[in-house]
Short mmCIF file of C-alpha atoms and ligand atoms in Angstrom, two decimals:
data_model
loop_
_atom_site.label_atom_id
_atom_site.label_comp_id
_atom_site.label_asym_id
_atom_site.label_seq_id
_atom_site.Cartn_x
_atom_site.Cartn_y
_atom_site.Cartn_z
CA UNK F 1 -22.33 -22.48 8.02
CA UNK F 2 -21.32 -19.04 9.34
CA UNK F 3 -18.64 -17.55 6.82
CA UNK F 4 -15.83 -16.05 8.07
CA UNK F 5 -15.60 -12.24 6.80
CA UNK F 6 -12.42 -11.38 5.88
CA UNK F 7 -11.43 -7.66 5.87
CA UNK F 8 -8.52 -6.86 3.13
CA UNK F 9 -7.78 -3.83 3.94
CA UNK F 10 -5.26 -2.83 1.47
CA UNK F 11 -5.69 -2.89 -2.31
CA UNK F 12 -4.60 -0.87 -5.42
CA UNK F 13 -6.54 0.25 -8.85
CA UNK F 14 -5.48 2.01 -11.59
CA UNK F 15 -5.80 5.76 -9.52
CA UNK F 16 -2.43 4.10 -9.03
CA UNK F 17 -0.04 1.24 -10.06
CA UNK F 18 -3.10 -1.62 -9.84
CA UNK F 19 -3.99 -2.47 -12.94
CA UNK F 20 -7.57 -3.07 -11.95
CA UNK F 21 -10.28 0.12 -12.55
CA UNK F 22 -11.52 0.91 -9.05
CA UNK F 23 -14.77 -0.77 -10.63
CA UNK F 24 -12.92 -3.88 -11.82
CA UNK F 25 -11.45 -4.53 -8.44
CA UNK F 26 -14.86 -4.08 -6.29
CA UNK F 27 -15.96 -6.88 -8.90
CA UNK F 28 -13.01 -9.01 -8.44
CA UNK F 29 -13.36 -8.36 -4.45
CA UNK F 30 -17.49 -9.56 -5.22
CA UNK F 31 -16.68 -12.42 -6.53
CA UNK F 32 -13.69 -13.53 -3.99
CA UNK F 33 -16.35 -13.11 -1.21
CA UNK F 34 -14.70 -10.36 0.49
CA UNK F 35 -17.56 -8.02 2.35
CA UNK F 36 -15.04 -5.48 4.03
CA UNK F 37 -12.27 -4.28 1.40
CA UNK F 38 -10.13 -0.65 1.96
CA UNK F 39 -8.85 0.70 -1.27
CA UNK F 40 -5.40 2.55 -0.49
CA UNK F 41 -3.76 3.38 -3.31
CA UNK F 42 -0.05 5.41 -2.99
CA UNK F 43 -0.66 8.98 -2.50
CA UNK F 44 -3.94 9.76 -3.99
CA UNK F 45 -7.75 9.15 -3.25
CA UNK F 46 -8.41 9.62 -7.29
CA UNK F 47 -9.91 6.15 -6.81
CA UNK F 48 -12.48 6.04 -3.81
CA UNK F 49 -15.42 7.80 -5.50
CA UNK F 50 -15.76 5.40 -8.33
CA UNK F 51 -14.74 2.58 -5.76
CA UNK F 52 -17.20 3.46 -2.79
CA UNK F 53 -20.20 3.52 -5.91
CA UNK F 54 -19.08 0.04 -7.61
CA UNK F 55 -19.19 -1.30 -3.98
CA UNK F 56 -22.68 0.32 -3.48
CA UNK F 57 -23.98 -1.96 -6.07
CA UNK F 58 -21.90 -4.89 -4.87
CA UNK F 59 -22.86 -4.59 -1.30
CA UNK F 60 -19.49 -4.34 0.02
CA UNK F 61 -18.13 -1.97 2.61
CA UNK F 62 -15.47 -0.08 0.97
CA UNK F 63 -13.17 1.65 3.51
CA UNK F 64 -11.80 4.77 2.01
CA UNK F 65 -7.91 4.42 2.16
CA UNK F 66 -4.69 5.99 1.11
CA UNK F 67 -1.28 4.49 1.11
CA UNK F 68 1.55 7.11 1.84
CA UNK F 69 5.20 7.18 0.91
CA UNK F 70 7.42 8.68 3.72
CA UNK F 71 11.02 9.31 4.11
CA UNK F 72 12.02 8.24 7.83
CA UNK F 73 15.82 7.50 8.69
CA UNK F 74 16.44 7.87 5.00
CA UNK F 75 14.06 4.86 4.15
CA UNK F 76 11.19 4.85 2.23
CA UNK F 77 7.84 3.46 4.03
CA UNK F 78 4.73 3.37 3.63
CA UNK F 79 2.08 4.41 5.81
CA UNK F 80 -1.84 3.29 5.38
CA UNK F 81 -4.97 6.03 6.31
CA UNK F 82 -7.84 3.82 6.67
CA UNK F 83 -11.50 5.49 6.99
CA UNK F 84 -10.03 9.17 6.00
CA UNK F 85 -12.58 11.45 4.28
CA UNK F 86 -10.80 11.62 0.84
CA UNK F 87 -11.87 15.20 0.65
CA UNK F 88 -10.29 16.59 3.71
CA UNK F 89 -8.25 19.73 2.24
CA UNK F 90 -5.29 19.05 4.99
CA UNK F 91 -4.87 15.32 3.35
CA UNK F 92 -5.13 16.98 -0.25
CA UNK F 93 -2.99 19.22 -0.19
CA UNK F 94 -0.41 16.78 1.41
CA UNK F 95 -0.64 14.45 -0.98
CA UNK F 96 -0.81 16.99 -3.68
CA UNK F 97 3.21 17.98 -3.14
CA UNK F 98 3.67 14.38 -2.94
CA UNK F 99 1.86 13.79 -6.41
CA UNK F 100 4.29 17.05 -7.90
CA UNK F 101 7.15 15.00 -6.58
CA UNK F 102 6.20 11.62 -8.42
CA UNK F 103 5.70 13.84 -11.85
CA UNK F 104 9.16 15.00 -11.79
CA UNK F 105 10.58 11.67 -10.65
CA UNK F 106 9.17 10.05 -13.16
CA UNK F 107 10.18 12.34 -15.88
CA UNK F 108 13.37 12.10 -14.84
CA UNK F 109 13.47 8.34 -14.40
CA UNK F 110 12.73 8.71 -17.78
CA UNK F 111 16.15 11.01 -18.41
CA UNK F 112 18.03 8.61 -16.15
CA UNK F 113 17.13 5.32 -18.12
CA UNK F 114 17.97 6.83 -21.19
CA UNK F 115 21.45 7.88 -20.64
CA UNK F 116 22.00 4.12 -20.23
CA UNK F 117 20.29 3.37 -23.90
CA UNK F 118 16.74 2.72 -23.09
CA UNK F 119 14.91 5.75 -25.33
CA UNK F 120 11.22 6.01 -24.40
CA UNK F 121 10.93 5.09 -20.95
CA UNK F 122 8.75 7.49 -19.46
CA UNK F 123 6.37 7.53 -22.40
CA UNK F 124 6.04 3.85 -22.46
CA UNK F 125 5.20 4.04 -18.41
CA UNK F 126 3.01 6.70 -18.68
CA UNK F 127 1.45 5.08 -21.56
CA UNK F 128 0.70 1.84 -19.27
CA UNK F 129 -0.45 4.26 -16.35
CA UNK F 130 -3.95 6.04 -16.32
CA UNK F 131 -1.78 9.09 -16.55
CA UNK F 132 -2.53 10.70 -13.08
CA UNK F 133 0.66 8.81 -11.32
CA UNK F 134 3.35 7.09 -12.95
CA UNK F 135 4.92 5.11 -10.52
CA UNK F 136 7.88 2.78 -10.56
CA UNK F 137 5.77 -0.45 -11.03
CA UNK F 138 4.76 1.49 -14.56
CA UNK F 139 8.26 1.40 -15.62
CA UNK F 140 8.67 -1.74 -14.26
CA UNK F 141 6.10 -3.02 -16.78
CA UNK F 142 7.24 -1.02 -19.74
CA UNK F 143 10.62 -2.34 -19.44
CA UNK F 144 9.27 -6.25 -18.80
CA UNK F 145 6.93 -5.53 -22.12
CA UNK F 146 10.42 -4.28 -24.44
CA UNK F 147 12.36 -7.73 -22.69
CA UNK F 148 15.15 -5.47 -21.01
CA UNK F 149 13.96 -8.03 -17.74
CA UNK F 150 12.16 -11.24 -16.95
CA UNK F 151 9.72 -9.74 -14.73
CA UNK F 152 8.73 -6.59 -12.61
CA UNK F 153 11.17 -7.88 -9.71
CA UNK F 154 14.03 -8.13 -11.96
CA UNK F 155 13.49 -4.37 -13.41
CA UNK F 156 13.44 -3.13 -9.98
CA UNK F 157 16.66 -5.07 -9.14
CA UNK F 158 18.63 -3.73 -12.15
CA UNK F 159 16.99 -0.93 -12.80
CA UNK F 160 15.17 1.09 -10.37
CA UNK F 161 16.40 0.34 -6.43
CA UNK F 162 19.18 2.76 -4.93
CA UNK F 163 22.73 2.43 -6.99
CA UNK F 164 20.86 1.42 -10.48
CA UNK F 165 20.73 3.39 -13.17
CA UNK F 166 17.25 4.47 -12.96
CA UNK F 167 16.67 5.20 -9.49
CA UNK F 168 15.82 8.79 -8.43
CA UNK F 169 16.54 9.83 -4.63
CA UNK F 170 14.19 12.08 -3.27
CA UNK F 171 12.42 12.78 0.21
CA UNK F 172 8.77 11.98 0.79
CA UNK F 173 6.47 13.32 3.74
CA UNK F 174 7.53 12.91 7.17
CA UNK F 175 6.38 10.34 9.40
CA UNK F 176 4.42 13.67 11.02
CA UNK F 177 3.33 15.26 8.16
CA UNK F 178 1.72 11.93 6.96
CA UNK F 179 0.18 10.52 10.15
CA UNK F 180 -1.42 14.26 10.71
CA UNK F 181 -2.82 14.09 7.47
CA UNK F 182 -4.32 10.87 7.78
CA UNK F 183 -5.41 11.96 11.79
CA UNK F 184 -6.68 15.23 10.58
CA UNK F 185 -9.26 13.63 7.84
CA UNK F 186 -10.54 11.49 10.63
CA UNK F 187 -8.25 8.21 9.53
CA UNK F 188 -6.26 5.66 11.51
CA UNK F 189 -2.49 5.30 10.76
CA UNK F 190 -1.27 2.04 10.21
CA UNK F 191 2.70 1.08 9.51
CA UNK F 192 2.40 -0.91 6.25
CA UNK F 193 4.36 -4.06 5.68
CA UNK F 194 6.75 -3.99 9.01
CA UNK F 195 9.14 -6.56 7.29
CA UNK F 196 9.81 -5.39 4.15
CA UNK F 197 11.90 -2.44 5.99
CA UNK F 198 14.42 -4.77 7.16
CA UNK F 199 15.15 -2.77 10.27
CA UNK F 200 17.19 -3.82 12.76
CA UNK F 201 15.25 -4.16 16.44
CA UNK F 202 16.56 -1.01 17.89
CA UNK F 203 15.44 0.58 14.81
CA UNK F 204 11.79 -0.81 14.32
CA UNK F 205 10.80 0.01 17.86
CA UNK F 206 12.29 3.37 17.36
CA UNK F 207 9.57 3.90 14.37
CA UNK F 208 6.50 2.25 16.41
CA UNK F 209 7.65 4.05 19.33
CA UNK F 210 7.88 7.38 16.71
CA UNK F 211 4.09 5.94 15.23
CA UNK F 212 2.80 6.09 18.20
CA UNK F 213 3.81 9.16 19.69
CA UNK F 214 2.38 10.69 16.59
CA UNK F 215 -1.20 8.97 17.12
CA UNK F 216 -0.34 6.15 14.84
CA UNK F 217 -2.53 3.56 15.64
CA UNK F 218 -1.69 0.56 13.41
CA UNK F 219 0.31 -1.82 12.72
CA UNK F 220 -0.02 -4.27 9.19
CA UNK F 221 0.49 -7.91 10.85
CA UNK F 222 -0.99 -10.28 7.88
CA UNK F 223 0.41 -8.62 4.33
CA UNK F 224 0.98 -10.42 0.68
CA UNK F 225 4.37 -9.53 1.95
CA UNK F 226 4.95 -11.27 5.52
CA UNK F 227 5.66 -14.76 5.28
CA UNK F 228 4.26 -17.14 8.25
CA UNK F 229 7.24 -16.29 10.84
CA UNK F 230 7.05 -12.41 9.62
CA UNK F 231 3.01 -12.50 10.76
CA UNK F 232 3.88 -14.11 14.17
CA UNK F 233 6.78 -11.72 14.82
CA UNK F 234 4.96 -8.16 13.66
CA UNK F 235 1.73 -9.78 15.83
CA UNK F 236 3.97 -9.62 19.13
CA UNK F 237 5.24 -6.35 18.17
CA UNK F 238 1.57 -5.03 17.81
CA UNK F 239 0.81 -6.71 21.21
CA UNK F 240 4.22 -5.42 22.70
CA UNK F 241 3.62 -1.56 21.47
CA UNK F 242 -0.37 -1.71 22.29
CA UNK F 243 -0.45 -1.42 18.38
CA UNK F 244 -3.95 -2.21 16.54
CA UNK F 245 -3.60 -5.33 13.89
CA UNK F 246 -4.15 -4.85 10.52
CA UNK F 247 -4.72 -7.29 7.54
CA UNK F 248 -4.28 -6.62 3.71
CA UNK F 249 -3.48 -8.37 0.33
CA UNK F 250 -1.51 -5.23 -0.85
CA UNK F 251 -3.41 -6.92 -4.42
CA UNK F 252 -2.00 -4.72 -7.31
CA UNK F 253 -3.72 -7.26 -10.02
CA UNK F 254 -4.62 -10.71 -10.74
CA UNK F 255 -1.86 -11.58 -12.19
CA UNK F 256 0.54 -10.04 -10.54
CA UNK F 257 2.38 -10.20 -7.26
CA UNK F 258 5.41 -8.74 -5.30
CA UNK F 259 4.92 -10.85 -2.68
CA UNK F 260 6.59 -14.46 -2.15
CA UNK F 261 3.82 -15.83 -1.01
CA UNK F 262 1.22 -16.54 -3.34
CA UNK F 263 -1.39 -17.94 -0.88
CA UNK F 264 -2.13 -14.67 -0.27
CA UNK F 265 -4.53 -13.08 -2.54
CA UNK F 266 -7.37 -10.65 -2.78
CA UNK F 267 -9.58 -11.41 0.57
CA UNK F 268 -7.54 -14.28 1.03
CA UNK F 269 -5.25 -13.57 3.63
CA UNK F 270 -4.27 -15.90 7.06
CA UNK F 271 -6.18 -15.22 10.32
CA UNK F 272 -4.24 -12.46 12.69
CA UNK F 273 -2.97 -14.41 15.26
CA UNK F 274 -4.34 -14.76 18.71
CA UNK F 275 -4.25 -11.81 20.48
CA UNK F 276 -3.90 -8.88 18.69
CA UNK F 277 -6.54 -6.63 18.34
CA UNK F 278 -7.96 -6.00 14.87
CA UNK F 279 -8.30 -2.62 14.26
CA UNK F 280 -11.55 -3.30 12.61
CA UNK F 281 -12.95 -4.37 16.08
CA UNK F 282 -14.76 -1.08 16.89
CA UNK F 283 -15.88 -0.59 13.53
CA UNK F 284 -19.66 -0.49 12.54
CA UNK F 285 -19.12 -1.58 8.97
CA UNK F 286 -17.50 -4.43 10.04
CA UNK F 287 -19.86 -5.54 12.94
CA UNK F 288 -22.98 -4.78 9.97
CA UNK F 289 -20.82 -6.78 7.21
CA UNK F 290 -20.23 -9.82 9.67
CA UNK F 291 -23.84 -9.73 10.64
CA UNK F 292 -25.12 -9.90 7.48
CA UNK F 293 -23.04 -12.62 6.16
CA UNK F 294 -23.90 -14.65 9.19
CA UNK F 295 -27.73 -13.85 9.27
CA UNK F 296 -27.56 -14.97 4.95
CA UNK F 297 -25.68 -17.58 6.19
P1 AMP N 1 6.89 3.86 -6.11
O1 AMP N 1 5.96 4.20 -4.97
O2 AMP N 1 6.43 4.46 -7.42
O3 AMP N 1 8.32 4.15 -5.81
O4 AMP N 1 6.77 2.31 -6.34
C1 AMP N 1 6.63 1.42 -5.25
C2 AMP N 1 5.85 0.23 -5.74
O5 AMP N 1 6.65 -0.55 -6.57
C3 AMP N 1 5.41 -0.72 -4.64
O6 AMP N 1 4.20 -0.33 -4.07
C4 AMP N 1 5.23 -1.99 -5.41
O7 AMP N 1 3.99 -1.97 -6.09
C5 AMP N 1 6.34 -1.91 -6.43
N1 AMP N 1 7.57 -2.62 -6.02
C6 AMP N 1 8.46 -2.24 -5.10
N2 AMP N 1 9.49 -3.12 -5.04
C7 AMP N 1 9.21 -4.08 -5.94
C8 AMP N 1 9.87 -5.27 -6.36
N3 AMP N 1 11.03 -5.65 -5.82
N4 AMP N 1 9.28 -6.01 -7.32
C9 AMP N 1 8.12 -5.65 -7.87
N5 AMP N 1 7.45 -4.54 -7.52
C10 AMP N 1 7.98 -3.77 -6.56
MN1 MN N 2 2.45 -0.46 -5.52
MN1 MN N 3 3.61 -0.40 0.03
MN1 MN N 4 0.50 -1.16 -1.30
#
């Protein structure tokens, strides 16, 4: 039987807020089958030497990926580089102002929660962090681990989202400053996780229209995010725009996950629907991946 290789091409490890090591998660990706797996954690590329080694021994192709937070319309998105060269100075120092930014919002995060009684905050995150980024999802955990919430969903409900007592406004890259990053290391741009934007219509094909114009090339159809009707809808808009399809788990850890649908997992994601293009189509590690699983096959 010919298996089916299933690109996941967007993960997270500790460089970030997974709670895998990079080497932990090219295991995990081993043993779940998965041949083709991008790691993209948020705004750094800490992670891909260690990663692209583990997945040396492991024989899987490990795209080198970054997942960037942008400001656009006064939303946060989030904006995969798939197959960037993590040491492109251009991409570096871009993410470098965006790393500065998370430092201070996380200290004061840290001020913010304890004006409303919780002491400790921004140790405690930091503590649960690998140091280099403490994101949201650290607090998240910290405050699930002292029972001030059920889970990480509920801290970010009462907590850390826009009119809570812990959340810190601030502006990101630009939609341009983060797709010529990703462009000028040699990456493809891909929207991350249309649906969890909630944009009206006139609004999301404003932002593909904007993604393209750019030389965004992506769009993330199949995500731990999109439930069945999200998948068909964001795989019409990719076919609409002349957007590539992308596929990923968004996996931040075995146990854990934001998304509502947990048949979605790590290389375990639904087909993309009938005609979109994958953008892993004109990809040699893909083509050698699927070869070799079919030839061992
Ligand atoms: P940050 O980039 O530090 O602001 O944190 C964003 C991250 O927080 C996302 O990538 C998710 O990992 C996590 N996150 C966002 N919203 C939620 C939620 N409602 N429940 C759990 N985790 C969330
Ligand atoms: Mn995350
Ligand atoms: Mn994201
Ligand atoms: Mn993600």
């Amino acid at each position: 039987m010919v298996m089916r290789t299933s690109p996941d091409l967007h993960t997270h490890s500790t460089a970030s807020d997974g709670t895998l090591t990079p080497t932990d998660l090219i295991d995990c990706a081993a043993a779940a089958g998965v041949k083709v797996l991008a790691l993209t954690d948020h705004d750094t590329t800490d992670g891909l030497e260690e990663a692209v080694a583990a997945a040396g021994r492991r024989g899987i192709w490990l795209i080198p990926g970054v997942e960037i937070s942008v400001t656009w319309g006064g939303r946060t998105i989030h904006v995969l580089g798939l197959r960037v060269d993590p040491d492109h100075p251009e991409l570096g120092r871009g993410l470098g102002s965006l790393l500065e930014f998370r430092r201070w919002r996380a200290e004061e995060i840290g001020r913010r929660l304890a004006k409303v009684g919780i002491e400790g905050a921004y140790a405690g995150a930091k503590s649960l962090s690998n140091g280099r980024l403490v994101g949201r999802t650290h607090f998240a955990r910290f405050l699930v681990q002292r029972r001030l919430a059920a889970d990480e969903r509920a801290v970010f409900k009462h907590f850390l989202v826009n009119g809570k007592p812990g959340h810190v406004p601030g502006d990101w890259a630009t939609l341009e400053s983060a797709v010529g990053w990703i462009r000028g290391a040699g990456g493809q741009a891909v929207l991350a996780h249309p649906a969890r934007y909630k944009l009206t219509r006139t609004r999301l094909l404003r932002l593909l229209g904007e993604l393209r114009e750019l030389g965004g090339e992506g769009l993330e159809v199949v995500s731990g995010s999109h439930s069945r009707d999200d998948i068909f809808n964001f795989a019409q808009h990719a076919r609409e725009q002349r957007l590539l399809a992308s596929a990923g788990s968004d996996f931040h850890g075995p146990q854990l996950s934001i998304s509502a649908h947990p048949w979605v997992g790590l290389g375990r994601l639904p087909a993309l629907p009938d005609g979109c293009t994958p953008i892993w189509s004109d990809w040699p590690e893909f083509a050698d991946a699927a070869a070799s699983v079919s030839s061992a096959a």
